[in-house]
Short mmCIF file of C-alpha atoms in Angstrom, two decimals:
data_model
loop_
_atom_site.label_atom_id
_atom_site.label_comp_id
_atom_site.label_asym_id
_atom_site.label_seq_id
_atom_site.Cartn_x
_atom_site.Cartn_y
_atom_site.Cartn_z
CA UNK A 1 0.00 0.00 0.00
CA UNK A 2 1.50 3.64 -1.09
CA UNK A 3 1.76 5.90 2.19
CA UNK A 4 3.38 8.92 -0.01
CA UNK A 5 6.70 9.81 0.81
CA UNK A 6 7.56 10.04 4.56
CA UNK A 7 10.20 12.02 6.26
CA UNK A 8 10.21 10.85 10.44
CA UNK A 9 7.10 8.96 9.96
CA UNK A 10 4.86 11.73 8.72
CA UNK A 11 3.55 11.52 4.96
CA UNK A 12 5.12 14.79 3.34
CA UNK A 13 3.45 14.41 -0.12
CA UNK A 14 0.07 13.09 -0.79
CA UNK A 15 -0.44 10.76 -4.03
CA UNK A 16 -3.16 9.47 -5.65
CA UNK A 17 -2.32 5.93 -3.93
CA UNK A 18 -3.06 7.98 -0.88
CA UNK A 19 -6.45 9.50 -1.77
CA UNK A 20 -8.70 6.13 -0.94
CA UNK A 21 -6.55 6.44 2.98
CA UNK A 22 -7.10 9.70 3.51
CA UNK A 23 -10.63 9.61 2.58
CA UNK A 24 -11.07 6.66 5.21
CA UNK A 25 -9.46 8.70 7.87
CA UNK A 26 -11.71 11.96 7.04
CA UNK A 27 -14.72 10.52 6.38
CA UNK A 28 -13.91 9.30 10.46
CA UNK A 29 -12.98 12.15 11.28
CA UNK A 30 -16.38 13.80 10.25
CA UNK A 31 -18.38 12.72 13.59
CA UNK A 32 -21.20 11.54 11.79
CA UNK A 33 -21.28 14.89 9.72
CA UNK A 34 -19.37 16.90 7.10
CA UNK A 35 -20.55 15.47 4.01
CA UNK A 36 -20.34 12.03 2.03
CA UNK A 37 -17.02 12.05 0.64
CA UNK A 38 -16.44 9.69 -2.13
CA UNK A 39 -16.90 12.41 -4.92
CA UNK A 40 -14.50 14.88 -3.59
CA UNK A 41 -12.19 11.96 -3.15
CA UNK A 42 -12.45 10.73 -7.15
CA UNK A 43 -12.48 14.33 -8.06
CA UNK A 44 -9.18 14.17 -6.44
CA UNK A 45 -7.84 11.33 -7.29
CA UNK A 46 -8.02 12.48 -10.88
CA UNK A 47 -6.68 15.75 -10.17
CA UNK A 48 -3.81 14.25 -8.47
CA UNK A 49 -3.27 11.47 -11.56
CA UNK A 50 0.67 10.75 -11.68
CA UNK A 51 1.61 13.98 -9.78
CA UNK A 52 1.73 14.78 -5.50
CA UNK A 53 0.84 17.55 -3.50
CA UNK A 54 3.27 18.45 -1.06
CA UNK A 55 2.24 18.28 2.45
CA UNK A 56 3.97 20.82 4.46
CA UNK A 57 3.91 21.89 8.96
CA UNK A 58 2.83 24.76 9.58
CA UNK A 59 6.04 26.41 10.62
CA UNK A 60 8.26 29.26 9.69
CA UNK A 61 8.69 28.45 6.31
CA UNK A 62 5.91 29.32 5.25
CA UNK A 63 4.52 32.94 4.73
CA UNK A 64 0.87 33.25 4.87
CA UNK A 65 -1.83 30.35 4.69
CA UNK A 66 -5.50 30.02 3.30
CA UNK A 67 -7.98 28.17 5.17
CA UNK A 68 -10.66 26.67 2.33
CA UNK A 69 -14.07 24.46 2.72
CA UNK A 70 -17.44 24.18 2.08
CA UNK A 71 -20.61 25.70 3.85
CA UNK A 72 -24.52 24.96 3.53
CA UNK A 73 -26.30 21.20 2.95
CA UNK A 74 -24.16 18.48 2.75
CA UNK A 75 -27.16 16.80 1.19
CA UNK A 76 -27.91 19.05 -1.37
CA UNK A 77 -23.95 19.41 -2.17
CA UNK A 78 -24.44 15.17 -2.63
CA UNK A 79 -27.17 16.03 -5.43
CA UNK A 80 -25.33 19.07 -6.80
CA UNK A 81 -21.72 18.42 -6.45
CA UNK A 82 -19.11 21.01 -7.21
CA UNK A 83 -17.60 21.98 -10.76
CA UNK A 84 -14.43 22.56 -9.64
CA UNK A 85 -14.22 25.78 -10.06
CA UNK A 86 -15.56 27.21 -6.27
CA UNK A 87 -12.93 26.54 -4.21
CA UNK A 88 -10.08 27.66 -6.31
CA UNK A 89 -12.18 30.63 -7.15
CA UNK A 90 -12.57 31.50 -4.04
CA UNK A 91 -8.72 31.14 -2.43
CA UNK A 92 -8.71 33.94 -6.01
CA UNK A 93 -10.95 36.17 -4.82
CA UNK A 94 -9.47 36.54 -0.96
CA UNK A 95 -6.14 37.06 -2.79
CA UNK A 96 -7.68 39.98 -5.02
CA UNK A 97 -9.03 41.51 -2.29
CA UNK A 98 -6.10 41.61 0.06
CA UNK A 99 -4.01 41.72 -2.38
CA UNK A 100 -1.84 39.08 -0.77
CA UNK A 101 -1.07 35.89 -2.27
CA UNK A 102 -1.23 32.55 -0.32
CA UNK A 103 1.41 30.06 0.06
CA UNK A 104 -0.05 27.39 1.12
CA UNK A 105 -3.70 26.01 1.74
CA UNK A 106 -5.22 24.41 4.91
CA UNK A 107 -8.31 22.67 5.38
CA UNK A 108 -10.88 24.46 7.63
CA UNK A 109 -11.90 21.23 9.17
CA UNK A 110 -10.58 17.70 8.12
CA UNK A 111 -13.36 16.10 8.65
CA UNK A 112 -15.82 14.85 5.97
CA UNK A 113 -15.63 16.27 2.62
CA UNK A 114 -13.56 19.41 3.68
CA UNK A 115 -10.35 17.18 4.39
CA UNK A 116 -10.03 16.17 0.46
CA UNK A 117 -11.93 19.42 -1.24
CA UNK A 118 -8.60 21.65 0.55
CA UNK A 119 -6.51 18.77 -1.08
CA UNK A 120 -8.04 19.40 -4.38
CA UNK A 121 -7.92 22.95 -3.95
CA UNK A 122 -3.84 22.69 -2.88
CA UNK A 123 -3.44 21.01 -6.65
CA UNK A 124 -5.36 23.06 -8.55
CA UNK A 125 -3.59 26.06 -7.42
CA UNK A 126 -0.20 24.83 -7.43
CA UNK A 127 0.44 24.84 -3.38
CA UNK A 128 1.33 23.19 -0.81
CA UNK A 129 -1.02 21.44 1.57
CA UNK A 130 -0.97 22.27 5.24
CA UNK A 131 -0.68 19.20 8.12
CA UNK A 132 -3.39 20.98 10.23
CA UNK A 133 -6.75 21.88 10.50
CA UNK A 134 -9.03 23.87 12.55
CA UNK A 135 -11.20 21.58 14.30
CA UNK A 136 -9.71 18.12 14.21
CA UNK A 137 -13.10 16.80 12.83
CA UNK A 138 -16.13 18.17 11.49
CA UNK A 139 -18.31 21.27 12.82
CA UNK A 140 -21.50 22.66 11.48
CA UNK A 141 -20.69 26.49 11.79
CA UNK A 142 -18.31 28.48 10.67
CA UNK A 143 -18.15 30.15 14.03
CA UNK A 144 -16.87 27.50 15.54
CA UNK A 145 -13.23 27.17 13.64
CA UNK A 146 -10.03 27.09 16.18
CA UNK A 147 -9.11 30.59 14.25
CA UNK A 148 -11.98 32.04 16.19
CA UNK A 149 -11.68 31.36 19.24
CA UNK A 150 -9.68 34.57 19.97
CA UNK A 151 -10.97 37.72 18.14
CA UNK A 152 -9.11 37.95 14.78
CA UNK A 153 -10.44 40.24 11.62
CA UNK A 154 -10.09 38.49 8.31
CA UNK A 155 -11.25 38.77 4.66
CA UNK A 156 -13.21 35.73 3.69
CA UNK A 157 -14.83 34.88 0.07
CA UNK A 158 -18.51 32.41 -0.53
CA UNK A 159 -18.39 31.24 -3.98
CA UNK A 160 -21.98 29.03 -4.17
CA UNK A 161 -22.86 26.52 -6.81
CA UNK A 162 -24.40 29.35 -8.63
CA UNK A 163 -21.05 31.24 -9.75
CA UNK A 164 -21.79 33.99 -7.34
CA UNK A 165 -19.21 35.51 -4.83
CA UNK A 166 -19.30 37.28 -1.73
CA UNK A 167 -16.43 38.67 0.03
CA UNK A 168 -16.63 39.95 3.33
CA UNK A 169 -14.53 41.49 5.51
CA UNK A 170 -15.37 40.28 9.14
CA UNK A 171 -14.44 41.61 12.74
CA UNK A 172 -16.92 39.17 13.87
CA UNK A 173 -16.71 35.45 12.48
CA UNK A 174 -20.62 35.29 13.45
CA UNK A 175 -20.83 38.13 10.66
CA UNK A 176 -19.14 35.47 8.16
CA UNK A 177 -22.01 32.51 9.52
CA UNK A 178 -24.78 34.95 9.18
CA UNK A 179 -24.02 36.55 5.75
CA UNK A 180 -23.12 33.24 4.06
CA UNK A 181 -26.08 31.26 5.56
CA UNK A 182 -28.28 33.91 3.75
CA UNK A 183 -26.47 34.12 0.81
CA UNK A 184 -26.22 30.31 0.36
CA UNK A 185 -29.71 29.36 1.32
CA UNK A 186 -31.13 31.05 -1.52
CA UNK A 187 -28.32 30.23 -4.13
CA UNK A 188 -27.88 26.94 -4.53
CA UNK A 189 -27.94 25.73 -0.91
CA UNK A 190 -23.95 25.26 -0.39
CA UNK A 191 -20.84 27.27 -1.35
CA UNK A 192 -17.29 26.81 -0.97
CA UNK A 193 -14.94 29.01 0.76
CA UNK A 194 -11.75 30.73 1.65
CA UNK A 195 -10.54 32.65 4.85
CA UNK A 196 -7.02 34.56 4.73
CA UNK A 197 -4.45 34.72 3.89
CA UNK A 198 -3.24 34.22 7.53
CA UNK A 199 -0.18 34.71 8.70
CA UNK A 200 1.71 31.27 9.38
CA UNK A 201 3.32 32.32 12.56
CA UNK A 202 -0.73 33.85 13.82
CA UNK A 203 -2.34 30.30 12.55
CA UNK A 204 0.60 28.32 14.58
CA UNK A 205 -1.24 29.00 17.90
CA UNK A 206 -4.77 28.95 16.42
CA UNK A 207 -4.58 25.54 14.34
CA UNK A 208 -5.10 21.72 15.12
CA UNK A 209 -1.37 20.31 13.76
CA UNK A 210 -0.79 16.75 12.37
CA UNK A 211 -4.79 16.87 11.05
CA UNK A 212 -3.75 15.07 7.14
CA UNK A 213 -1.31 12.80 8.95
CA UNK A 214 -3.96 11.78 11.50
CA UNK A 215 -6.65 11.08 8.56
CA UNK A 216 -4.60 9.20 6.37
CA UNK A 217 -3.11 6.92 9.39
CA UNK A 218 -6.71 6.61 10.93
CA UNK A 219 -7.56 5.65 7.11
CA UNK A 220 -4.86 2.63 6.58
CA UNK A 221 -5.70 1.23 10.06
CA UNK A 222 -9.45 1.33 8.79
CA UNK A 223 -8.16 -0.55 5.92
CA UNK A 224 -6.91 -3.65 7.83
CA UNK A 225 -9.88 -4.01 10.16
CA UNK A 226 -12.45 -6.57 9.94
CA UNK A 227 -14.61 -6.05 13.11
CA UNK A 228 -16.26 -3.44 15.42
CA UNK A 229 -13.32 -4.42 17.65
CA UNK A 230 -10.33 -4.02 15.60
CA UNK A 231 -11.53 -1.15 13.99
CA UNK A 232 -11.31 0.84 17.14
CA UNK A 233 -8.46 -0.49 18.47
CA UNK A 234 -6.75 0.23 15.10
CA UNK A 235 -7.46 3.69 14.78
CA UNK A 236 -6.80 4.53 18.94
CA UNK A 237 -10.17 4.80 20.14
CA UNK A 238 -12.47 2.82 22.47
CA UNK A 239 -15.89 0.78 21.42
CA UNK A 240 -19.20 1.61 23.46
CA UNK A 241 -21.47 -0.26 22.35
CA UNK A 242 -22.17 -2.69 19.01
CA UNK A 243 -25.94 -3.57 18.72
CA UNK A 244 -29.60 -2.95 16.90
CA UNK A 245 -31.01 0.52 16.78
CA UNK A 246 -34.04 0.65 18.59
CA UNK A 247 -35.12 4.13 18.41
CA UNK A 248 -34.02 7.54 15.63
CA UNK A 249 -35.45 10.58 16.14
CA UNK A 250 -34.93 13.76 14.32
CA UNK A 251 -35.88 17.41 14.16
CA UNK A 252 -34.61 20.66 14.06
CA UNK A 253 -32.30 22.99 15.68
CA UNK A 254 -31.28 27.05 15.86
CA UNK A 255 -28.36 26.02 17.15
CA UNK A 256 -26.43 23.11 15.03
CA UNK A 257 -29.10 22.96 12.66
CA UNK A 258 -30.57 19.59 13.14
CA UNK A 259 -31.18 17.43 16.23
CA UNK A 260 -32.03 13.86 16.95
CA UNK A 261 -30.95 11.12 18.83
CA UNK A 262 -30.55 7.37 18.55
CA UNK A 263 -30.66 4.71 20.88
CA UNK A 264 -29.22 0.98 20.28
CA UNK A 265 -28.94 -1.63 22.55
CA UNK A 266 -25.40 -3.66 23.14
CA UNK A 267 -25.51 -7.08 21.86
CA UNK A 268 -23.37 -8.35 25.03
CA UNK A 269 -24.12 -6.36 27.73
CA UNK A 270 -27.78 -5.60 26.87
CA UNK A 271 -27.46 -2.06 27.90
CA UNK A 272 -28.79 0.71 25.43
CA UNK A 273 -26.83 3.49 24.51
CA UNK A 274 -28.54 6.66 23.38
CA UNK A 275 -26.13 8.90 21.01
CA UNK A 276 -27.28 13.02 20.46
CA UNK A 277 -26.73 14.65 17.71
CA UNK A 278 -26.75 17.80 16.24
CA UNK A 279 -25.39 17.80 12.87
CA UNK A 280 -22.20 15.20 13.78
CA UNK A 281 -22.78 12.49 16.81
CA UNK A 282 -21.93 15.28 19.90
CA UNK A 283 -23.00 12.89 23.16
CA UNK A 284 -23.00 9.45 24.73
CA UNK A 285 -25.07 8.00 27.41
CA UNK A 286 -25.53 4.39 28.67
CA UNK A 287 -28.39 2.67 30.58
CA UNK A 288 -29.41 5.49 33.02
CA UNK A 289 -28.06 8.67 31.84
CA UNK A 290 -24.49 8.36 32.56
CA UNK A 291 -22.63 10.10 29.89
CA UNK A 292 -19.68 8.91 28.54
CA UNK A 293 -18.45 10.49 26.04
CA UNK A 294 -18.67 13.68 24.29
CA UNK A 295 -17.68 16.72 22.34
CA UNK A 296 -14.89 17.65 21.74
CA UNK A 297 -13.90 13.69 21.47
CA UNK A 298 -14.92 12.47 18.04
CA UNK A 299 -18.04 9.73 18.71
CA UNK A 300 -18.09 7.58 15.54
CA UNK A 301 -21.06 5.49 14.25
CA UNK A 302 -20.25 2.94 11.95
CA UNK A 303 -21.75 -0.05 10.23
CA UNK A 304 -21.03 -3.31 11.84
CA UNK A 305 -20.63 -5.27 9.05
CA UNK A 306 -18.89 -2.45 6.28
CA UNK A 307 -17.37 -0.64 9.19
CA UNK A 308 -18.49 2.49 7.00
CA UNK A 309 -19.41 5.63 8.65
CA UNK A 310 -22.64 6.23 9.51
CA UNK A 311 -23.75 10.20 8.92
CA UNK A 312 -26.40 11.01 11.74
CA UNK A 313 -29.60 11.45 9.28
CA UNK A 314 -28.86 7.86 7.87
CA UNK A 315 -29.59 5.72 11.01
CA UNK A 316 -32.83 3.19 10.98
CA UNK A 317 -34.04 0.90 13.38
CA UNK A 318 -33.16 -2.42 13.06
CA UNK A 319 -29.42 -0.97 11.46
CA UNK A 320 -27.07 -3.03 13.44
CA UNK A 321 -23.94 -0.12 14.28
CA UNK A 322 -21.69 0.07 16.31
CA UNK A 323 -20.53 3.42 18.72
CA UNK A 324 -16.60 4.52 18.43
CA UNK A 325 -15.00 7.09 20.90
CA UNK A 326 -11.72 8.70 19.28
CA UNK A 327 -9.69 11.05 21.08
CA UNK A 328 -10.61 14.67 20.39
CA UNK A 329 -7.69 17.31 19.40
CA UNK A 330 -5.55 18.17 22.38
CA UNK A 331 -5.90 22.34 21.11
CA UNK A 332 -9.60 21.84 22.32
CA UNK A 333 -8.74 20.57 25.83
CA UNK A 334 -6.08 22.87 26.38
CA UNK A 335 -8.28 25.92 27.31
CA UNK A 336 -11.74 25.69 29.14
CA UNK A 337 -12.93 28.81 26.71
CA UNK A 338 -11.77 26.56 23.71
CA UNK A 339 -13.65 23.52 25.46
CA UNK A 340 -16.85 25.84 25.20
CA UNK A 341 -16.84 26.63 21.90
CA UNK A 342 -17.10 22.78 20.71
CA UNK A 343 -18.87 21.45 24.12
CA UNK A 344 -22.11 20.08 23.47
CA UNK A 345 -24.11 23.10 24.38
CA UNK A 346 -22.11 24.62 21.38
CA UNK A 347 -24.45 22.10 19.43
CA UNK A 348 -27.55 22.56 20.96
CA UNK A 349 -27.13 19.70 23.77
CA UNK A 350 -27.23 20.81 27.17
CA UNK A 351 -24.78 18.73 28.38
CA UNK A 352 -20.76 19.18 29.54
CA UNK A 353 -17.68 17.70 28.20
CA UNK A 354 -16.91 14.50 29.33
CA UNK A 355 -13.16 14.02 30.20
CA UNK A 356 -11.35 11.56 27.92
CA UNK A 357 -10.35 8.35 28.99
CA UNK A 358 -7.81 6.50 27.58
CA UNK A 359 -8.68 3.40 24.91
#
């Protein structure tokens, strides 16, 4: 299996050998949310065709940095999937507007469909890729991006599936979630788009590092699994519960924009496990209400027999799944305000973090 070439055990260019790994790893990574990724992933793959992308830390070296990715339905992006054209278009327009030019892209989250589109968009404009992220997995809101945490103004550019672009210059990231929800509700129902350029040595403190590397590792470990078990035990995380879904419900929310639950009961233990959601899986309880696990830890549904991930509107009763807890991004942890901002209440669950424990 091609892992790309490696320099001290981290991939530093990313091949098309490397695409069907990395996709693995994101489509993890994405919580349950983020989008369906297989056509982002053959759209890069053919993009990529004998040529790599370098992947590059986010150090010194580089000057300034473009965060890119893709805002609105996931759903309707499945139905009405990009041209190709959006996200390089839109890394263009932040760079006519600032007048800056980037030197190397980053994805805004690596979870889902993000973590390949901000591949795609590295080879199409002839940059290096970034190792980092910022979330570590996949968040509904644009709000919620490690960037933001901490005040900082940017220029950011919407291109939606419609060819139109909207650039706005933001003191407020909420101002970025409010204007593009708008804008991309009524024009087309997703956009892509681009947030910079940064500074390298502002994004250092402000970024989730090792994000690609984690994706495509968590992706070849996938690879080799053939249980519930192994899977999780492959890719560092714990398993909560394997067993039939007894219950799905679903509705909406202000907050995270959906909300449901689903409750399955373990196959050995007999114990059912109820997961919330918002848009991604967000919190875990067993039997009586004792949580354990949450946001920001990455809770994983996945299809006992496929092992595939399972997004939170495509759960059934009767679907026999299985629960995965990964560990969340240290950055999140780190800081009880940065805890906040991707705690459950942060998706609509009125709940608190619950501390990791090891695998």
């Amino acid at each position: 299996m091609h892992q790309g070439e490696q320099r001290d055990g981290a991939v530093t260019s990313l091949q098309a050998l490397d695409v069907d790994d990395l996709g693995r790893g994101t489509a993890l990574l994405g919580c349950g949310g983020g989008g369906q990724v297989d056509h982002m992933l053959h759209a890069l793959r053919t993009a990529l065709g004998a040529a790599a992308v370098p992947v590059v830390p986010l150090d010194g070296a580089l000057g300034s940095v473009v965060a890119v990715g893709l805002i609105g339905s996931t759903t309707v992006l499945e139905e009405k999937t990009p041209s190709g054209r959006e996200l390089p278009d839109a890394l263009a327009a932040v760079e006519r507007w600032t007048g800056r030019r980037a030197d190397a892209v980053v994805a805004a989250q690596i979870g889902g469909v993000t973590g390949p589109a901000a591949a795609l968009t590295a080879v199409a404009a002839g940059l290096p890729l970034v190792d980092a992220d910022l979330v570590g997995r996949a968040t509904p809101r644009i709000d919620q991006l490690s960037l933001f945490v901490d005040p900082v103004p940017v220029t950011a550019a919407a291109v939606t599936s419609s060819g139109l672009r909207i650039v706005v210059d933001a003191p407020d990231p909420s101002d970025l979630e409010t204007v593009w929800r708008e804008a991309v509700s009524h024009s087309g129902g997703w956009a892509a788009f681009a947030i910079g350029p940064v500074d390298a040595g502002t994004l250092a403190d402000r970024a989730v590092l090792g994000s690609v590397n984690r994706a495509l590792r968590a992706g070849r470990a996938a690879a080799g699994a053939r249980d519930v078990g192994a899977l999780a035990a492959a890719v560092g995380g714990r398993l909560v519960a394997h067993g039939r879904v007894l219950d799905v419900q679903r509705g909406g929310d202000a907050v995270a924009f959906v909300h449901g639950s689903m409750a399955l009961q373990d196959l050995g233990s007999g114990a059912v496990v109820r997961v919330e959601a918002g848009s991604e899986w967000v919190h875990c309880l067993v039997d009586d209400g004792e949580p354990v696990a949450a946001t920001p830890s990455c809770i994983v549904v996945v299809d006992a027999r496929s092992l595939r991930p399972v997004a939170t509107d495509r759960a059934r009763v009767g679907d026999e799944l299985a629960v995965l807890v990964l560990p969340g991004a240290p950055w999140w942890w780190a800081d009880p305000r940065r805890t906040e901002r991707v705690s459950p209440r942060a998706f609509g669950i009125d709940a608190d973090p619950v501390p990791e424990v090891a695998a």
